[in-house]
Short mmCIF file of C-alpha atoms in Angstrom, two decimals:
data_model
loop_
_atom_site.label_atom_id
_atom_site.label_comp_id
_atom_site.label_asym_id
_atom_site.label_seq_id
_atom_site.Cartn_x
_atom_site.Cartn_y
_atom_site.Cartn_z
CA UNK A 64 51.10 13.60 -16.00
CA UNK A 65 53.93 14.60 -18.63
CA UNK A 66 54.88 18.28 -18.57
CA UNK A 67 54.31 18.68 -22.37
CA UNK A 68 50.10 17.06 -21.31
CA UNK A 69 50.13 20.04 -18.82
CA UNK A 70 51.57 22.70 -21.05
CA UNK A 71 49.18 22.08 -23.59
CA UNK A 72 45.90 22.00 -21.55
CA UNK A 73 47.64 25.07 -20.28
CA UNK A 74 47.95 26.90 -23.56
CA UNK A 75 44.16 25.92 -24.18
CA UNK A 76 43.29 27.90 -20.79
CA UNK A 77 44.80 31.41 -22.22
CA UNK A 78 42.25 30.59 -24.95
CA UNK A 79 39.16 31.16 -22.81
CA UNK A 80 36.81 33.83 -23.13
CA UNK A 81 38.28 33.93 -26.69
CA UNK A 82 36.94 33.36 -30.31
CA UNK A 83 38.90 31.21 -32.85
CA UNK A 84 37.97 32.06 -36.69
CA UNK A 85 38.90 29.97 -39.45
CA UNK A 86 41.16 31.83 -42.15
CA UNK A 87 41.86 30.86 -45.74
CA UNK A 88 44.82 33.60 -46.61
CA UNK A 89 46.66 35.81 -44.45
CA UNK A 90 44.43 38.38 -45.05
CA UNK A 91 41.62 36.98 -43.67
CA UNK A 92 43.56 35.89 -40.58
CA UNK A 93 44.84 39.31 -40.07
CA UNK A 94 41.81 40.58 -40.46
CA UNK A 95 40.60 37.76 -37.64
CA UNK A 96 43.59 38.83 -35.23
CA UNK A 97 42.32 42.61 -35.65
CA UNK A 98 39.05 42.05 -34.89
CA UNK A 99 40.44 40.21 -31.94
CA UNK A 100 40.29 36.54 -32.33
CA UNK A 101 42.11 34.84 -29.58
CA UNK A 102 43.72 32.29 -32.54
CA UNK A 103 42.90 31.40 -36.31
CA UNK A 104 42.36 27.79 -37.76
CA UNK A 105 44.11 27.68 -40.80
CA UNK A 106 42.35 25.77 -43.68
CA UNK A 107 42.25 25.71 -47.72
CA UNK A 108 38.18 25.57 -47.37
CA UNK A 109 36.04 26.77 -45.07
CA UNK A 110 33.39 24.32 -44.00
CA UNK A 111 30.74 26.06 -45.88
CA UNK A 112 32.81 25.46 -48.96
CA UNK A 113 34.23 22.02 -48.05
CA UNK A 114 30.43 20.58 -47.99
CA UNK A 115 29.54 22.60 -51.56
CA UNK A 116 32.15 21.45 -52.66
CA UNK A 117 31.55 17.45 -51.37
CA UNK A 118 34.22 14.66 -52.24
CA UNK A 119 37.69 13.66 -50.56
CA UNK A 120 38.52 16.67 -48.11
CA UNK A 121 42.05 16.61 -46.90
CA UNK A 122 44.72 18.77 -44.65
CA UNK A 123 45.59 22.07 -45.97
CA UNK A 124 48.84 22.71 -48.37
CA UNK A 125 51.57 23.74 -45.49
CA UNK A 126 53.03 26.24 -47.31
CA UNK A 127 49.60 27.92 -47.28
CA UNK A 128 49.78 27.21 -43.19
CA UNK A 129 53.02 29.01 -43.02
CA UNK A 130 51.59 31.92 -44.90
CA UNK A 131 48.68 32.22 -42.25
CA UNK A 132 51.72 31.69 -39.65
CA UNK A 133 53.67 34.56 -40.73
CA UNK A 134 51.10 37.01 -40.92
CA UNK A 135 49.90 37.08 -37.37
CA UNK A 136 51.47 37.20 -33.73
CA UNK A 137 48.14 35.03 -32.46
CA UNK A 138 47.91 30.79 -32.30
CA UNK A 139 47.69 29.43 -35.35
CA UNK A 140 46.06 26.05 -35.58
CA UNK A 141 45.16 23.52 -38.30
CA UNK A 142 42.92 20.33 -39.15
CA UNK A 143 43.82 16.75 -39.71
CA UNK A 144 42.17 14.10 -40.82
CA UNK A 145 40.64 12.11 -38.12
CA UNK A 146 43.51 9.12 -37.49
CA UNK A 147 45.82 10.31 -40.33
CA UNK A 148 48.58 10.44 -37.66
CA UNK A 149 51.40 11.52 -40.60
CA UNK A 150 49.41 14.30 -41.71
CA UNK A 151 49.43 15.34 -38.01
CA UNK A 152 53.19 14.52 -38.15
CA UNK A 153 53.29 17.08 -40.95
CA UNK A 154 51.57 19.76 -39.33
CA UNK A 155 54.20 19.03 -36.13
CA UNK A 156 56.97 19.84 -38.13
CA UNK A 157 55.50 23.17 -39.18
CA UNK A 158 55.50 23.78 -35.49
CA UNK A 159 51.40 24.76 -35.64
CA UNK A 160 50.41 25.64 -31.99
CA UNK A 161 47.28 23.25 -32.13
CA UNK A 162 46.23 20.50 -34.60
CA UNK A 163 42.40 19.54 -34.99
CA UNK A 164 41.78 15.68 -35.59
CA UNK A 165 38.75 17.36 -37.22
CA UNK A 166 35.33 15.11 -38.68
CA UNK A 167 35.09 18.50 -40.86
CA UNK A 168 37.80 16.68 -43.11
CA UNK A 169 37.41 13.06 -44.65
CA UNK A 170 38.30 10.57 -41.87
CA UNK A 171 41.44 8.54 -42.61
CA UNK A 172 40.15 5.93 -40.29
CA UNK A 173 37.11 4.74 -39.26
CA UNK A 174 38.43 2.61 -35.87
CA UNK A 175 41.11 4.79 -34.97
CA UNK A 176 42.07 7.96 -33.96
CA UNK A 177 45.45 9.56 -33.63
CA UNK A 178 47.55 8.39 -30.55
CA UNK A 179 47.80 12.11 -29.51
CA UNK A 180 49.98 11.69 -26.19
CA UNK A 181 53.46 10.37 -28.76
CA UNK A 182 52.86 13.84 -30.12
CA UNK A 183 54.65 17.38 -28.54
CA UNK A 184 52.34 19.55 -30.33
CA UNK A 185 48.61 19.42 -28.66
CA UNK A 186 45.41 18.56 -29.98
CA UNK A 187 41.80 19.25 -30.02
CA UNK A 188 39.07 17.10 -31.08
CA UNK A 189 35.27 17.25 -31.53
CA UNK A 190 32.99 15.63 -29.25
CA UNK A 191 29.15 15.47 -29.04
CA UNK A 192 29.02 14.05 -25.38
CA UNK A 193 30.83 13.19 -22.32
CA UNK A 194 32.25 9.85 -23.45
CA UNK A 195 33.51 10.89 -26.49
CA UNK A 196 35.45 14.04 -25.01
CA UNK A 197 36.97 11.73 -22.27
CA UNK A 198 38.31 8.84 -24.79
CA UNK A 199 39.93 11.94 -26.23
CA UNK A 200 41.50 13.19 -23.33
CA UNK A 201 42.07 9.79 -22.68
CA UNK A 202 44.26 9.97 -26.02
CA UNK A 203 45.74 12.98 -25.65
CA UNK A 204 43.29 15.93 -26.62
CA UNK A 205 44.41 18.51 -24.32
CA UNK A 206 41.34 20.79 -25.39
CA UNK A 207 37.84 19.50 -26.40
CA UNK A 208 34.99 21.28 -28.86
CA UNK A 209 31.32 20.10 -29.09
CA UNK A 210 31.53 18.85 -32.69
CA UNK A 211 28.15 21.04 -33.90
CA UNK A 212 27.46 20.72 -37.44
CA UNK A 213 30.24 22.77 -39.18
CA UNK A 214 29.37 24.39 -42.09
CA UNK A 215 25.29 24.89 -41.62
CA UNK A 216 24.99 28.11 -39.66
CA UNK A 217 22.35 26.67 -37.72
CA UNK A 218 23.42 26.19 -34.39
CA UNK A 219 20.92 22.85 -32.90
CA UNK A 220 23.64 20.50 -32.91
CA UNK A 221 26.25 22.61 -30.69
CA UNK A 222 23.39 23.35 -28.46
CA UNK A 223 22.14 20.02 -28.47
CA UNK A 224 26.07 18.23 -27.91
CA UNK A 225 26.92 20.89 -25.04
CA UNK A 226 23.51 20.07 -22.86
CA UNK A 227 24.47 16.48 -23.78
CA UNK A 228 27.69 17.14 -22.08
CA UNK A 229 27.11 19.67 -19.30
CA UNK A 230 24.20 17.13 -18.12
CA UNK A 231 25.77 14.33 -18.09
CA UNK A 232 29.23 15.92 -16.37
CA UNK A 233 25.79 16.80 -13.31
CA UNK A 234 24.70 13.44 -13.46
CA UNK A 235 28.33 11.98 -12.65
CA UNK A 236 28.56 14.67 -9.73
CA UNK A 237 25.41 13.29 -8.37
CA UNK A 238 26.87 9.48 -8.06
CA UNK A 239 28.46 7.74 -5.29
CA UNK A 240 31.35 6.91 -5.25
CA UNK A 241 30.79 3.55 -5.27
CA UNK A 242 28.56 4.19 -8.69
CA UNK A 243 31.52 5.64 -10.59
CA UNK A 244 33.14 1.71 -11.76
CA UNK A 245 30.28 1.32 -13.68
CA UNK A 246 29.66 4.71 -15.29
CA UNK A 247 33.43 4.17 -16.47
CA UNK A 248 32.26 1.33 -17.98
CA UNK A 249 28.92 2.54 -19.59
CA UNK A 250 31.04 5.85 -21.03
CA UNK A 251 33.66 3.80 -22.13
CA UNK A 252 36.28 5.23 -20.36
CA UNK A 253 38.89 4.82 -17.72
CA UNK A 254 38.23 5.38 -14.21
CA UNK A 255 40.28 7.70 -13.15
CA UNK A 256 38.83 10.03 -15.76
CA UNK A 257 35.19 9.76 -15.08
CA UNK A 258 36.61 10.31 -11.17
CA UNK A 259 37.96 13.92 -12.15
CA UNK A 260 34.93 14.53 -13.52
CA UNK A 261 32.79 13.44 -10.18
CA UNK A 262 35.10 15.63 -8.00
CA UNK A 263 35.39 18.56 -9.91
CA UNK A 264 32.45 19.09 -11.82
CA UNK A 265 34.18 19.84 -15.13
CA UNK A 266 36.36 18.32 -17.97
CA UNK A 267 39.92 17.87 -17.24
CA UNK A 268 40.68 20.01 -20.37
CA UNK A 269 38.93 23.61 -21.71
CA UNK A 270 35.86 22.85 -23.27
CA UNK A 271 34.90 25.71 -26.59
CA UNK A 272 31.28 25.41 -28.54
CA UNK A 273 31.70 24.49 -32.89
CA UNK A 274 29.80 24.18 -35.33
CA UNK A 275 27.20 26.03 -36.58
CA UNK A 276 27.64 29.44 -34.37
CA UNK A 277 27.22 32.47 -37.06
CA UNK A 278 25.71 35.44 -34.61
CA UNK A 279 26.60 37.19 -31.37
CA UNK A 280 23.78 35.83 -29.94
CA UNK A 281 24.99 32.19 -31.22
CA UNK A 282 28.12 33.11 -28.99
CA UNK A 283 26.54 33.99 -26.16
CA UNK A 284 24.05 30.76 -26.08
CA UNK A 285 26.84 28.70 -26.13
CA UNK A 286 28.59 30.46 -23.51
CA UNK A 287 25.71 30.38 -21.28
CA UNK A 288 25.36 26.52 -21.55
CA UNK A 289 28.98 26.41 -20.49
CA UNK A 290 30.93 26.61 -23.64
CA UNK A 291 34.32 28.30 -22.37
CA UNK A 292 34.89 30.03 -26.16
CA UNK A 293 33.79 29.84 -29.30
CA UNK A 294 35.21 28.28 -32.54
CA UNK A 295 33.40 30.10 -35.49
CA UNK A 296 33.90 28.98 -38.91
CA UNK A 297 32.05 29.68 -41.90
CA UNK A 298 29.68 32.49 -40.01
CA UNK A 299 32.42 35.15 -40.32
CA UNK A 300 33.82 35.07 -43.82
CA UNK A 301 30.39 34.10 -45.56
CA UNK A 302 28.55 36.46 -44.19
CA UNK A 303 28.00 40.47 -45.75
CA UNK A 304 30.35 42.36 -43.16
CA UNK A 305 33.21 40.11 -42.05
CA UNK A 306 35.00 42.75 -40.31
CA UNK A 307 32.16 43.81 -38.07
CA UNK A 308 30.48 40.41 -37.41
CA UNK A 309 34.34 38.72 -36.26
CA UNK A 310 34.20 42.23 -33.92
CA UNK A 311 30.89 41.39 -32.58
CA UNK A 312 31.55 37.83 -31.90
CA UNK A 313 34.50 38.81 -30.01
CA UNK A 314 32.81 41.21 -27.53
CA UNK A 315 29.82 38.76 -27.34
CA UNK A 316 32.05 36.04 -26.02
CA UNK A 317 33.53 38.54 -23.37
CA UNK A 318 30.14 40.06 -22.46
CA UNK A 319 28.11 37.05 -23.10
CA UNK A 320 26.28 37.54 -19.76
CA UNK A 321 24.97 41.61 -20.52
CA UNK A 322 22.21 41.21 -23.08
CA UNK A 323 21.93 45.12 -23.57
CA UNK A 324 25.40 45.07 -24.98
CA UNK A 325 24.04 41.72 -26.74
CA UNK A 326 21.38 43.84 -28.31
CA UNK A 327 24.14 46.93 -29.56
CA UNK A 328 26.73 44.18 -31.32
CA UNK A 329 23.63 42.51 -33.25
CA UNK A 330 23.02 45.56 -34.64
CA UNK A 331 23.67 46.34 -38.31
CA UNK A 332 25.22 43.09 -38.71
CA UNK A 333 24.54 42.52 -42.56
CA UNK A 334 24.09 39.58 -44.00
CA UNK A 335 24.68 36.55 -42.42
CA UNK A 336 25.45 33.43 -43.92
CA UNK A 337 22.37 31.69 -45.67
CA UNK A 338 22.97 28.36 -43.89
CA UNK A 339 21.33 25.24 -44.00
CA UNK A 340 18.97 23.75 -41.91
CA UNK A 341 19.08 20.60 -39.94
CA UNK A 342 16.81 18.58 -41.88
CA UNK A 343 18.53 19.68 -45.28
CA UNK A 344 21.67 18.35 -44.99
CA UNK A 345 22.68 15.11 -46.16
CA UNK A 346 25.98 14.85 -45.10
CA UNK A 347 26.59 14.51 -40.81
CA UNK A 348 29.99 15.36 -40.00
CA UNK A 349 29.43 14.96 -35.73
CA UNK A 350 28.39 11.22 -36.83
CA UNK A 351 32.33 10.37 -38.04
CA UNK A 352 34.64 9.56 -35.37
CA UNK A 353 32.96 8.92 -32.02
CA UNK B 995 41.48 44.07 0.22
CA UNK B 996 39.61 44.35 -3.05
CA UNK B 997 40.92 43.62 -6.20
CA UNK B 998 39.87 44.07 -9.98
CA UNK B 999 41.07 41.44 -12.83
CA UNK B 1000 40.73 42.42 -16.04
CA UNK B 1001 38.46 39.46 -17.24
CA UNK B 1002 38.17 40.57 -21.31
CA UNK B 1003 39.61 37.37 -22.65
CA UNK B 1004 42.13 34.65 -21.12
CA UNK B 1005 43.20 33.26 -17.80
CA UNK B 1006 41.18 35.74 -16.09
CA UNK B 1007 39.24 32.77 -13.51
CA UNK B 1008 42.80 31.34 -12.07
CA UNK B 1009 43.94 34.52 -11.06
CA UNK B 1010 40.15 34.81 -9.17
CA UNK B 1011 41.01 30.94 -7.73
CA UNK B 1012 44.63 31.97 -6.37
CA UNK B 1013 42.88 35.33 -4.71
CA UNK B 1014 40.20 33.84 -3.43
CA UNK B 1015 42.22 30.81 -1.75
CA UNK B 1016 44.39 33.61 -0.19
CA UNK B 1017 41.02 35.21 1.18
CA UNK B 1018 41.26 38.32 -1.00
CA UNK B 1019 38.12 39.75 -2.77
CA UNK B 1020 38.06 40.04 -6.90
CA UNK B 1021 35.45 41.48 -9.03
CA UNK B 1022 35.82 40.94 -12.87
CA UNK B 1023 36.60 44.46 -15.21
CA UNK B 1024 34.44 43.66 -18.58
CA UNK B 1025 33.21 47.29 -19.19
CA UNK B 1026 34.14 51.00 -17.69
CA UNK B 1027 31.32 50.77 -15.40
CA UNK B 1028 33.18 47.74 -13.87
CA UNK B 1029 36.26 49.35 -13.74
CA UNK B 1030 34.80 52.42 -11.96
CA UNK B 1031 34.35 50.64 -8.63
CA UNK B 1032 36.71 50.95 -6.04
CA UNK B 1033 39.78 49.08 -5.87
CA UNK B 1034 43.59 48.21 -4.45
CA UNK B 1035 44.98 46.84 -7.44
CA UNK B 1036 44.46 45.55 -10.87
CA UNK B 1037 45.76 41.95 -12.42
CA UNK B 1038 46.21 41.35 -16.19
CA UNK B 1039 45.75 38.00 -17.13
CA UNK B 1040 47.42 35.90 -19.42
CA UNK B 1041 45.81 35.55 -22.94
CA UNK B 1042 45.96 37.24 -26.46
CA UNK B 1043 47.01 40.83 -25.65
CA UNK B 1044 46.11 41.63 -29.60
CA UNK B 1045 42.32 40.14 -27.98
CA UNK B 1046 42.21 42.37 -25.03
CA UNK B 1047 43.65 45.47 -26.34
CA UNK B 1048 41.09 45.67 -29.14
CA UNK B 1049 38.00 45.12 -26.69
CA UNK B 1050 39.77 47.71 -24.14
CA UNK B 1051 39.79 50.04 -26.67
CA UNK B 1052 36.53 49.78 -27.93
CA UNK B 1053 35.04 49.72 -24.58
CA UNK B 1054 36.88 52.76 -23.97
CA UNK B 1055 39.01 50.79 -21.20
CA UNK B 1056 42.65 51.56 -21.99
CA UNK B 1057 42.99 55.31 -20.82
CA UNK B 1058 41.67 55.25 -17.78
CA UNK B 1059 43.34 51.93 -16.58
CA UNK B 1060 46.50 53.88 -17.81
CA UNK B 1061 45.77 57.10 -15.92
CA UNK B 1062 44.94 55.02 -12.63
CA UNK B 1063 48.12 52.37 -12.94
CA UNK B 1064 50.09 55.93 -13.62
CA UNK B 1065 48.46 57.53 -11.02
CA UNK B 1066 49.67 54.69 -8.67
CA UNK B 1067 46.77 52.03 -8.79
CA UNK B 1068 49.23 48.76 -8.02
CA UNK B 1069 49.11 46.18 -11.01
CA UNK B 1070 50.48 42.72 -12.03
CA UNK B 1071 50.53 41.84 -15.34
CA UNK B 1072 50.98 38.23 -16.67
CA UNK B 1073 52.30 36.99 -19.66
CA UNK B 1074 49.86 38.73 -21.66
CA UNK B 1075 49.51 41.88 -19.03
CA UNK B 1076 53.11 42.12 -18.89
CA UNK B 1077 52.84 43.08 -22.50
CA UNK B 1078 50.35 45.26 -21.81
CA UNK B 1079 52.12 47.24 -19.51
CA UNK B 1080 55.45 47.59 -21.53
CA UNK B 1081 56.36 51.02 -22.71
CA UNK B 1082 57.96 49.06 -25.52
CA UNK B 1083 57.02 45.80 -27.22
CA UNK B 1084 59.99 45.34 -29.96
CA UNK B 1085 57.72 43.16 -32.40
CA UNK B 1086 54.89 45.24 -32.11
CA UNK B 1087 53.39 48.89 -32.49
CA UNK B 1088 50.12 48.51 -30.85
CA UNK B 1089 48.46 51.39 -28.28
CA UNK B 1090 49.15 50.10 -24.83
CA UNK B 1091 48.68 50.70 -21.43
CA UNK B 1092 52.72 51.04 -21.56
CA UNK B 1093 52.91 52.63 -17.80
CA UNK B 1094 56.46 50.66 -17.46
CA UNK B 1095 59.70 51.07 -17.90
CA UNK B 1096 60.52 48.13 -19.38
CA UNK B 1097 60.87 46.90 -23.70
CA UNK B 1098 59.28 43.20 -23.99
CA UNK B 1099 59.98 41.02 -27.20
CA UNK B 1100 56.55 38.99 -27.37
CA UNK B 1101 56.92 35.35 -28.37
CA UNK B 1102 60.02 35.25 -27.29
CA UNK B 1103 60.16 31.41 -26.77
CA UNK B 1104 58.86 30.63 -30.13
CA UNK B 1105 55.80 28.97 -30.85
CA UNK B 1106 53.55 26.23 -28.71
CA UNK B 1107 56.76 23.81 -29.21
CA UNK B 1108 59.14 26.29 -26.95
CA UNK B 1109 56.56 26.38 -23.91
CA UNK B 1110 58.43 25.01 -20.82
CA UNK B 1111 58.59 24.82 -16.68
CA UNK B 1112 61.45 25.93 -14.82
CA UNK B 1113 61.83 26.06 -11.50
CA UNK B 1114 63.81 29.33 -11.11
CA UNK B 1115 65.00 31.87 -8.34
CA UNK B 1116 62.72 34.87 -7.92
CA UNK B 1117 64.25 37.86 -5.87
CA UNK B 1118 62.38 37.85 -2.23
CA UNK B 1119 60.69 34.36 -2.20
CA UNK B 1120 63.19 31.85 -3.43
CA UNK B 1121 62.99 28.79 -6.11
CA UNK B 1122 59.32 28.91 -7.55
CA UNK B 1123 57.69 26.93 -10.25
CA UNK B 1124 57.20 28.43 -13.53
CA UNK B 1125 54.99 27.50 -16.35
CA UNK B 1126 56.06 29.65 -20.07
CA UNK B 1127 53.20 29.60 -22.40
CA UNK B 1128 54.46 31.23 -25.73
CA UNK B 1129 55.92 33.57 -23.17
CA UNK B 1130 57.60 37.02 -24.22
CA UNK B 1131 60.68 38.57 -21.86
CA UNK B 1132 62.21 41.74 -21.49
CA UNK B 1133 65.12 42.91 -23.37
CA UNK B 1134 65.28 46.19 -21.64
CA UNK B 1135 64.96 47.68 -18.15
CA UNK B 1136 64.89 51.67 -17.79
CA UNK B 1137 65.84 53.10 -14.44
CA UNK B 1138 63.98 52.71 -11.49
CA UNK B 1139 63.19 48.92 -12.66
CA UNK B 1140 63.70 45.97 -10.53
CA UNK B 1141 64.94 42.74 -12.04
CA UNK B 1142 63.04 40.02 -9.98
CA UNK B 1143 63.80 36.70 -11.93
CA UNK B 1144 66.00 36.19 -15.18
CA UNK B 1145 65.96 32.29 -16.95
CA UNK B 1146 68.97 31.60 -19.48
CA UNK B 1147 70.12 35.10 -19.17
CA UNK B 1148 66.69 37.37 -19.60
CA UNK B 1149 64.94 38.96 -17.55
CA UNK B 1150 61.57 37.11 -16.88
CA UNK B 1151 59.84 38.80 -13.81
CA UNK B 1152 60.57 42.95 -12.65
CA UNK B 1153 58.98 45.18 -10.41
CA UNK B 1154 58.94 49.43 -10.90
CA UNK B 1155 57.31 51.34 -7.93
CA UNK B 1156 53.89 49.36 -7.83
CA UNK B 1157 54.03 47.24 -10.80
CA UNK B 1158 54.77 43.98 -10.96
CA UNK B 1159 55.08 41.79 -14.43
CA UNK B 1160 56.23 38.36 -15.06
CA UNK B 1161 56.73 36.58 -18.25
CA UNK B 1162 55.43 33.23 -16.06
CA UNK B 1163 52.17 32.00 -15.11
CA UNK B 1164 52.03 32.01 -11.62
CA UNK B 1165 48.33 31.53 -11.37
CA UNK B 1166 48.41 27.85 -13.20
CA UNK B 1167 49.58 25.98 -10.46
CA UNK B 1168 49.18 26.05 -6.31
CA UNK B 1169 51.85 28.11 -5.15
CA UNK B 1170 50.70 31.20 -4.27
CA UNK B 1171 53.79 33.34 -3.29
CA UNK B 1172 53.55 35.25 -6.27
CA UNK B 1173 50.44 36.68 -5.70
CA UNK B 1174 51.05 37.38 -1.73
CA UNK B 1175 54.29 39.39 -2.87
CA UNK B 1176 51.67 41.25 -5.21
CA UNK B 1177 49.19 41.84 -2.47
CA UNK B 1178 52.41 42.57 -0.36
CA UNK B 1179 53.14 45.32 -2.45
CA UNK B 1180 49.94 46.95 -2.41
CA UNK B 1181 50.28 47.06 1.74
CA UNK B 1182 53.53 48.62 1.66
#
């Protein structure tokens, strides 16, 4: 494997145990890096906002990246459009520390996605089960995130692409070895990738819960089912009490395991974001890109 | 041997893996009632030290790990711990643990571009393999500080009485001479 592959999955593994909030100004993102988020996602919108708001949704204005990037000490990442490899280019140049081919933007491409091993700068994608994180790795990603639905608050669709995962990362532990040909064939994938996965029990790469988490106890779920951190989006800065809530999130991720500190950080919260439910959305953002 | 790793936010589980293959027993410091137990030594992971110093302080973690590293409690601070231990970090004003004698510039490297491996001379072991992740260095040592390892003229690894920092991630790959000199130093 290329040192710059290894260097990324290894910048993804200081990550862990961490929370990363998405910021609109540098304000918010300081605010983020106080409260103790382990790195920011820079974006114009915040998914809440980017559904509201519906039509073409595209990367974020640089210049407002390199505001986000000079306000904080922490990671700073930011979204592309899923196979828009110049906008990636783009966000190279600014030297961002990890870009999202994210399905919360419009796709640029509905067959392919960005060839993310010609790129220095590393990548995370979305994926709602094991086949779809491993043709990322496969392409590069050197950090994977259950895709969730962003921008809802309701957190069934995390849940629902982490089991997905985690069971069927069991089910390839419990093959022969013999068996493992055709499981690279049924998950699309190359062999040598589905082999890791036998032997070790885990992705190749750090694996973090998105979409939908807006509560401590959100955090902790996802942790439980074997998330390794937490992407939160719209939960923090639509809810009543930013400040406090990004706090709490923080020390639920750390303590995810201790519900009587579980019960203390859900206190007092505020409001959280209204969200939307399941069955009220029209729009499926984990359905683009697989 | 029993050692606690502060296990807040970051790389906390590969410095368990790297003990554990060296037969050493680890428990993981989330709260003070962790930290109470008895111990030989402390590690601080890699990670965001702007993540961990915020939940040590709310958790009311930072003063006593200070009084017991001060007291003498060995320590080994990575990356992110080395920061933590710094009496000085040069781009940044935050309340420490700063029991060392040493200033630290934090990014030093730059951003995720100017991460790098180097296999590099360390003072006692030899060439080992080092993996910089948006590593900081130290500008400055005080007296009584051991330079251990400098890379394109800074210094990247030190030792002062029973601390040990490095600016490296010794616990990301399989060579685990680091962490015997560590557990070396608590013996002595």
């Amino acid at each position: 494997m290329e040192d710059r592959t290894i260097l990324n999955r290894n910048l993804a593994q200081m990550l862990k145990g961490g929370v990363i909030m998405d910021v609109t100004t540098p304000e918010q993102a300081r605010i983020a890096e106080a409260a103790g988020a382990c790195a920011v996602m820079a974006l114009e919108r915040i998914p809440a906002d980017i559904r509201a708001a519906g039509g073409v949704s595209r990367m974020s204005d640089p210049k407002m990246i390199k505001g986000i990037q000079a306000a904080v000490s922490i990671p700073v990442m930011a979204k592309c459009r899923i196979g828009h490899f110049a906008e990636a280019q783009i966000l190279e140049a600014i030297e961002i520390d990890y870009i999202d081919e994210s399905e919360v933007l419009s796709p640029a491409d509905d067959v392919y996605h960005i060839d993310k091993r010609k790129f220095k700068v590393p990548f995370v994608c979305g994926a709602k089960d094991l086949g779809e994180a491993l043709r990322r790795i496969n392409e590069g990603a050197t950090m994977i995130r259950t895709k969730g639905e962003p921008g809802t608050g309701d957190v069934i669709q995390a849940v629902r692409h982490m089991r997905m995962m985690q069971s069927e990362i069991r089910r390839l532990g419990s093959l022969n070895d013999d068996e493992l040909y055709e499981a690279a064939k049924q998950l699309r994938v190359p062999f040598d990738l589905v082999k890791f996965v036998h032997d070790n029990g885990k992705l190749p790469v750090v694996n973090f819960a998105a979409g939908g988490v807006a509560t401590p106890a959100d955090a902790a779920l996802m942790m439980q089912l074997g998330a390794e951190g937490v992407f939160v989006g719209s939960g923090i800065f639509k809810s009543g009490d930013p400040v406090k809530r990004a706090q709490a999130i923080v020390k639920a991720v750390t303590n995810y395991n201790n519900p009587k500190i579980l019960a203390e950080l859900s206190e007092d919260l505020g409001e959280a974001m209204v969200g939307i439910n399941e069955s009220e959305i029209q729009l499926l953002m984990a359905e683009r890109g697989k | 041997m029993r050692i606690a790793i502060l296990a807040l936010q970051g790389a906390f589980e590969e410095h368990q893996r790297m003990l554990h293959s060296l037969h050493v027993e680890t428990f993981l410091v989330r709260k003070l009632s962790d930290w109470q137990q008895p111990k030989d030594g402390v590690i601080l992971p890699g990670g965001e030290s702007t993540a961990m110093l915020r939940i040590m302080k709310d958790e009311e973690l930072l003063l006593p790990i200070r009084q017991d590293i001060a007291n003498g409690l060995p320590a080994f601070g990575t990356c992110a711990g080395m920061i933590l231990l710094a009496k000085e970090v040069e781009n940044d004003t935050r309340e420490r643990i700063a029991t060392m004698d040493i200033s630290v510039l934090r990014n030093a490297y730059g951003r995720q571009l100017g991460s790098f491996f180097v296999d590099e001379e360390f003072k006692g072991i030899g060439n080992v393999p080092m993996t910089f992740i948006r590593a900081p260095y130290i500008t400055k040592v005080r007296e009584g500080v051991d330079v251990l390892s400098s890379h394109d003229g800074h210094i990247i690894a030190a030792r002062q009485g029973k601390q040990l920092v490095t600016s490296f991630h010794p616990e990301l790959n399989e060579d685990t001479r680091i962490h015997q000199y560590f557990l070396n130093m608590i013996q002595e």
